[in-house]
Amino acid sequence: MRVPRLVGLMAVDARETARAQGLFINAPDRQDFHLAVVDYVVRQYPQPGAEVPRESMVYVWFDFGPGDGGGGIREPRLPRPSGGGMQRELDEPGDPCTVGIGPP
């Protein structure tokens, strides 16, 4: 039997998909996995499509590990920052009392 793709599914759907395939599911990062409903699976092991015996355990995670990201959903933000180009050179700050004072 092949492992289904669980990444991107909500916890409740991941449990049902695994159960329908005759697989068990475990979430090492969630002690309350049986209560999780709307959390999304971000990783799984074994990978989707791997051949495993019936009643095998599939591990899923709902959060990225330290240093692996997990900053949330990334969507394009508009307007995008400019790609660079020439920047205007700014004058160095001077004495505020002499700014704008010219010769007599």
JSON list of C-alpha atoms in Angstrom, two decimals:
[
{"chain": "A", "resi": 1, "resn": "MET", "atom": "CA", "xyz": [0.00, 0.00, 0.00]},
{"chain": "A", "resi": 2, "resn": "ARG", "atom": "CA", "xyz": [1.16, 3.55, -0.72]},
{"chain": "A", "resi": 3, "resn": "VAL", "atom": "CA", "xyz": [1.24, 6.35, 1.86]},
{"chain": "A", "resi": 4, "resn": "PRO", "atom": "CA", "xyz": [-1.22, 9.13, 0.95]},
{"chain": "A", "resi": 5, "resn": "ARG", "atom": "CA", "xyz": [-0.18, 12.78, 0.89]},
{"chain": "A", "resi": 6, "resn": "LEU", "atom": "CA", "xyz": [-1.19, 14.28, 4.24]},
{"chain": "A", "resi": 7, "resn": "VAL", "atom": "CA", "xyz": [0.76, 17.55, 4.03]},
{"chain": "A", "resi": 8, "resn": "GLY", "atom": "CA", "xyz": [-1.64, 20.44, 3.64]},
{"chain": "A", "resi": 9, "resn": "LEU", "atom": "CA", "xyz": [-4.57, 18.60, 5.18]},
{"chain": "A", "resi": 10, "resn": "MET", "atom": "CA", "xyz": [-6.26, 19.66, 8.40]},
{"chain": "A", "resi": 11, "resn": "ALA", "atom": "CA", "xyz": [-5.69, 17.30, 11.33]},
{"chain": "A", "resi": 12, "resn": "VAL", "atom": "CA", "xyz": [-9.19, 15.87, 11.16]},
{"chain": "A", "resi": 13, "resn": "ASP", "atom": "CA", "xyz": [-8.84, 15.15, 7.42]},
{"chain": "A", "resi": 14, "resn": "ALA", "atom": "CA", "xyz": [-5.36, 13.65, 7.85]},
{"chain": "A", "resi": 15, "resn": "ARG", "atom": "CA", "xyz": [-6.67, 11.24, 10.50]},
{"chain": "A", "resi": 16, "resn": "GLU", "atom": "CA", "xyz": [-9.59, 10.19, 8.30]},
{"chain": "A", "resi": 17, "resn": "THR", "atom": "CA", "xyz": [-7.42, 9.78, 5.18]},
{"chain": "A", "resi": 18, "resn": "ALA", "atom": "CA", "xyz": [-4.91, 7.60, 7.04]},
{"chain": "A", "resi": 19, "resn": "ARG", "atom": "CA", "xyz": [-7.68, 5.53, 8.64]},
{"chain": "A", "resi": 20, "resn": "ALA", "atom": "CA", "xyz": [-9.37, 4.97, 5.26]},
{"chain": "A", "resi": 21, "resn": "GLN", "atom": "CA", "xyz": [-6.05, 3.61, 3.92]},
{"chain": "A", "resi": 22, "resn": "GLY", "atom": "CA", "xyz": [-5.64, 1.28, 6.89]},
{"chain": "A", "resi": 23, "resn": "LEU", "atom": "CA", "xyz": [-2.79, 3.29, 8.41]},
{"chain": "A", "resi": 24, "resn": "PHE", "atom": "CA", "xyz": [-2.20, 4.65, 11.88]},
{"chain": "A", "resi": 25, "resn": "ILE", "atom": "CA", "xyz": [-1.19, 8.26, 12.39]},
{"chain": "A", "resi": 26, "resn": "ASN", "atom": "CA", "xyz": [0.91, 9.85, 15.14]},
{"chain": "A", "resi": 27, "resn": "ALA", "atom": "CA", "xyz": [1.93, 13.46, 15.81]},
{"chain": "A", "resi": 28, "resn": "PRO", "atom": "CA", "xyz": [5.11, 13.66, 17.95]},
{"chain": "A", "resi": 29, "resn": "ASP", "atom": "CA", "xyz": [4.78, 17.45, 18.36]},
{"chain": "A", "resi": 30, "resn": "ARG", "atom": "CA", "xyz": [1.17, 17.32, 19.59]},
{"chain": "A", "resi": 31, "resn": "GLN", "atom": "CA", "xyz": [0.17, 15.54, 22.79]},
{"chain": "A", "resi": 32, "resn": "ASP", "atom": "CA", "xyz": [-3.46, 16.47, 22.09]},
{"chain": "A", "resi": 33, "resn": "PHE", "atom": "CA", "xyz": [-3.45, 15.23, 18.48]},
{"chain": "A", "resi": 34, "resn": "HIS", "atom": "CA", "xyz": [-6.73, 13.39, 18.95]},
{"chain": "A", "resi": 35, "resn": "LEU", "atom": "CA", "xyz": [-8.36, 16.78, 19.73]},
{"chain": "A", "resi": 36, "resn": "ALA", "atom": "CA", "xyz": [-6.70, 18.76, 16.90]},
{"chain": "A", "resi": 37, "resn": "VAL", "atom": "CA", "xyz": [-9.12, 19.74, 14.15]},
{"chain": "A", "resi": 38, "resn": "VAL", "atom": "CA", "xyz": [-8.05, 22.73, 12.05]},
{"chain": "A", "resi": 39, "resn": "ASP", "atom": "CA", "xyz": [-4.26, 22.56, 12.42]},
{"chain": "A", "resi": 40, "resn": "TYR", "atom": "CA", "xyz": [-2.54, 21.86, 9.11]},
{"chain": "A", "resi": 41, "resn": "VAL", "atom": "CA", "xyz": [0.01, 19.11, 8.54]},
{"chain": "A", "resi": 42, "resn": "VAL", "atom": "CA", "xyz": [3.35, 20.62, 7.42]},
{"chain": "A", "resi": 43, "resn": "ARG", "atom": "CA", "xyz": [5.51, 17.45, 7.30]},
{"chain": "A", "resi": 44, "resn": "GLN", "atom": "CA", "xyz": [5.03, 13.72, 7.20]},
{"chain": "A", "resi": 45, "resn": "TYR", "atom": "CA", "xyz": [7.07, 10.53, 7.35]},
{"chain": "A", "resi": 46, "resn": "PRO", "atom": "CA", "xyz": [7.12, 8.28, 5.39]},
{"chain": "A", "resi": 47, "resn": "GLN", "atom": "CA", "xyz": [6.82, 10.51, 2.34]},
{"chain": "A", "resi": 48, "resn": "PRO", "atom": "CA", "xyz": [3.73, 10.35, 0.14]},
{"chain": "A", "resi": 49, "resn": "GLY", "atom": "CA", "xyz": [3.83, 7.45, -2.28]},
{"chain": "A", "resi": 50, "resn": "ALA", "atom": "CA", "xyz": [6.16, 5.28, -0.15]},
{"chain": "A", "resi": 51, "resn": "GLU", "atom": "CA", "xyz": [5.27, 1.59, -0.02]},
{"chain": "A", "resi": 52, "resn": "VAL", "atom": "CA", "xyz": [4.39, 0.44, 3.50]},
{"chain": "A", "resi": 53, "resn": "PRO", "atom": "CA", "xyz": [2.56, -2.56, 4.97]},
{"chain": "A", "resi": 54, "resn": "ARG", "atom": "CA", "xyz": [-1.06, -2.14, 6.03]},
{"chain": "A", "resi": 55, "resn": "GLU", "atom": "CA", "xyz": [-1.45, -0.85, 9.62]},
{"chain": "A", "resi": 56, "resn": "SER", "atom": "CA", "xyz": [1.88, 1.03, 9.45]},
{"chain": "A", "resi": 57, "resn": "MET", "atom": "CA", "xyz": [2.43, 4.22, 11.43]},
{"chain": "A", "resi": 58, "resn": "VAL", "atom": "CA", "xyz": [2.63, 7.55, 9.59]},
{"chain": "A", "resi": 59, "resn": "TYR", "atom": "CA", "xyz": [4.10, 10.47, 11.53]},
{"chain": "A", "resi": 60, "resn": "VAL", "atom": "CA", "xyz": [2.85, 14.00, 10.93]},
{"chain": "A", "resi": 61, "resn": "TRP", "atom": "CA", "xyz": [3.97, 17.39, 12.27]},
{"chain": "A", "resi": 62, "resn": "PHE", "atom": "CA", "xyz": [1.96, 20.57, 12.58]},
{"chain": "A", "resi": 63, "resn": "ASP", "atom": "CA", "xyz": [4.84, 22.95, 13.18]},
{"chain": "A", "resi": 64, "resn": "PHE", "atom": "CA", "xyz": [8.26, 23.33, 11.65]},
{"chain": "A", "resi": 65, "resn": "GLY", "atom": "CA", "xyz": [11.21, 22.54, 13.92]},
{"chain": "A", "resi": 66, "resn": "PRO", "atom": "CA", "xyz": [13.56, 25.25, 15.13]},
{"chain": "A", "resi": 67, "resn": "GLY", "atom": "CA", "xyz": [15.26, 26.95, 12.21]},
{"chain": "A", "resi": 68, "resn": "ASP", "atom": "CA", "xyz": [13.00, 25.34, 9.61]},
{"chain": "A", "resi": 69, "resn": "GLY", "atom": "CA", "xyz": [10.71, 28.30, 9.15]},
{"chain": "A", "resi": 70, "resn": "GLY", "atom": "CA", "xyz": [7.16, 28.09, 10.34]},
{"chain": "A", "resi": 71, "resn": "GLY", "atom": "CA", "xyz": [6.55, 31.82, 9.96]},
{"chain": "A", "resi": 72, "resn": "GLY", "atom": "CA", "xyz": [3.02, 31.10, 8.81]},
{"chain": "A", "resi": 73, "resn": "ILE", "atom": "CA", "xyz": [1.43, 31.33, 5.43]},
{"chain": "A", "resi": 74, "resn": "ARG", "atom": "CA", "xyz": [3.44, 33.45, 3.08]},
{"chain": "A", "resi": 75, "resn": "GLU", "atom": "CA", "xyz": [1.47, 35.37, 0.52]},
{"chain": "A", "resi": 76, "resn": "PRO", "atom": "CA", "xyz": [2.63, 38.04, -1.90]},
{"chain": "A", "resi": 77, "resn": "ARG", "atom": "CA", "xyz": [2.47, 41.49, -0.43]},
{"chain": "A", "resi": 78, "resn": "LEU", "atom": "CA", "xyz": [1.84, 44.40, -2.78]},
{"chain": "A", "resi": 79, "resn": "PRO", "atom": "CA", "xyz": [3.45, 46.71, -3.62]},
{"chain": "A", "resi": 80, "resn": "ARG", "atom": "CA", "xyz": [6.66, 44.77, -3.77]},
{"chain": "A", "resi": 81, "resn": "PRO", "atom": "CA", "xyz": [9.92, 46.47, -2.79]},
{"chain": "A", "resi": 82, "resn": "SER", "atom": "CA", "xyz": [11.89, 47.98, -5.63]},
{"chain": "A", "resi": 83, "resn": "GLY", "atom": "CA", "xyz": [14.62, 45.88, -7.21]},
{"chain": "A", "resi": 84, "resn": "GLY", "atom": "CA", "xyz": [17.30, 48.40, -6.41]},
{"chain": "A", "resi": 85, "resn": "GLY", "atom": "CA", "xyz": [18.76, 51.01, -8.71]},
{"chain": "A", "resi": 86, "resn": "MET", "atom": "CA", "xyz": [20.63, 54.17, -8.00]},
{"chain": "A", "resi": 87, "resn": "GLN", "atom": "CA", "xyz": [20.07, 55.71, -4.64]},
{"chain": "A", "resi": 88, "resn": "ARG", "atom": "CA", "xyz": [20.17, 59.42, -3.99]},
{"chain": "A", "resi": 89, "resn": "GLU", "atom": "CA", "xyz": [23.20, 60.50, -1.98]},
{"chain": "A", "resi": 90, "resn": "LEU", "atom": "CA", "xyz": [22.18, 62.31, 1.16]},
{"chain": "A", "resi": 91, "resn": "ASP", "atom": "CA", "xyz": [24.09, 65.19, 2.69]},
{"chain": "A", "resi": 92, "resn": "GLU", "atom": "CA", "xyz": [25.67, 64.49, 6.02]},
{"chain": "A", "resi": 93, "resn": "PRO", "atom": "CA", "xyz": [23.90, 66.13, 8.91]},
{"chain": "A", "resi": 94, "resn": "GLY", "atom": "CA", "xyz": [25.46, 69.35, 10.04]},
{"chain": "A", "resi": 95, "resn": "ASP", "atom": "CA", "xyz": [25.00, 71.81, 12.85]},
{"chain": "A", "resi": 96, "resn": "PRO", "atom": "CA", "xyz": [21.25, 72.57, 12.96]},
{"chain": "A", "resi": 97, "resn": "CYS", "atom": "CA", "xyz": [22.02, 76.20, 13.92]},
{"chain": "A", "resi": 98, "resn": "THR", "atom": "CA", "xyz": [23.93, 76.83, 10.69]},
{"chain": "A", "resi": 99, "resn": "VAL", "atom": "CA", "xyz": [21.62, 75.10, 8.26]},
{"chain": "A", "resi": 100, "resn": "GLY", "atom": "CA", "xyz": [20.08, 77.61, 5.87]},
{"chain": "A", "resi": 101, "resn": "ILE", "atom": "CA", "xyz": [22.33, 80.45, 7.04]},
{"chain": "A", "resi": 102, "resn": "GLY", "atom": "CA", "xyz": [24.30, 81.85, 4.15]},
{"chain": "A", "resi": 103, "resn": "PRO", "atom": "CA", "xyz": [26.95, 84.54, 3.90]},
{"chain": "A", "resi": 104, "resn": "PRO", "atom": "CA", "xyz": [25.83, 88.10, 4.80]}
]
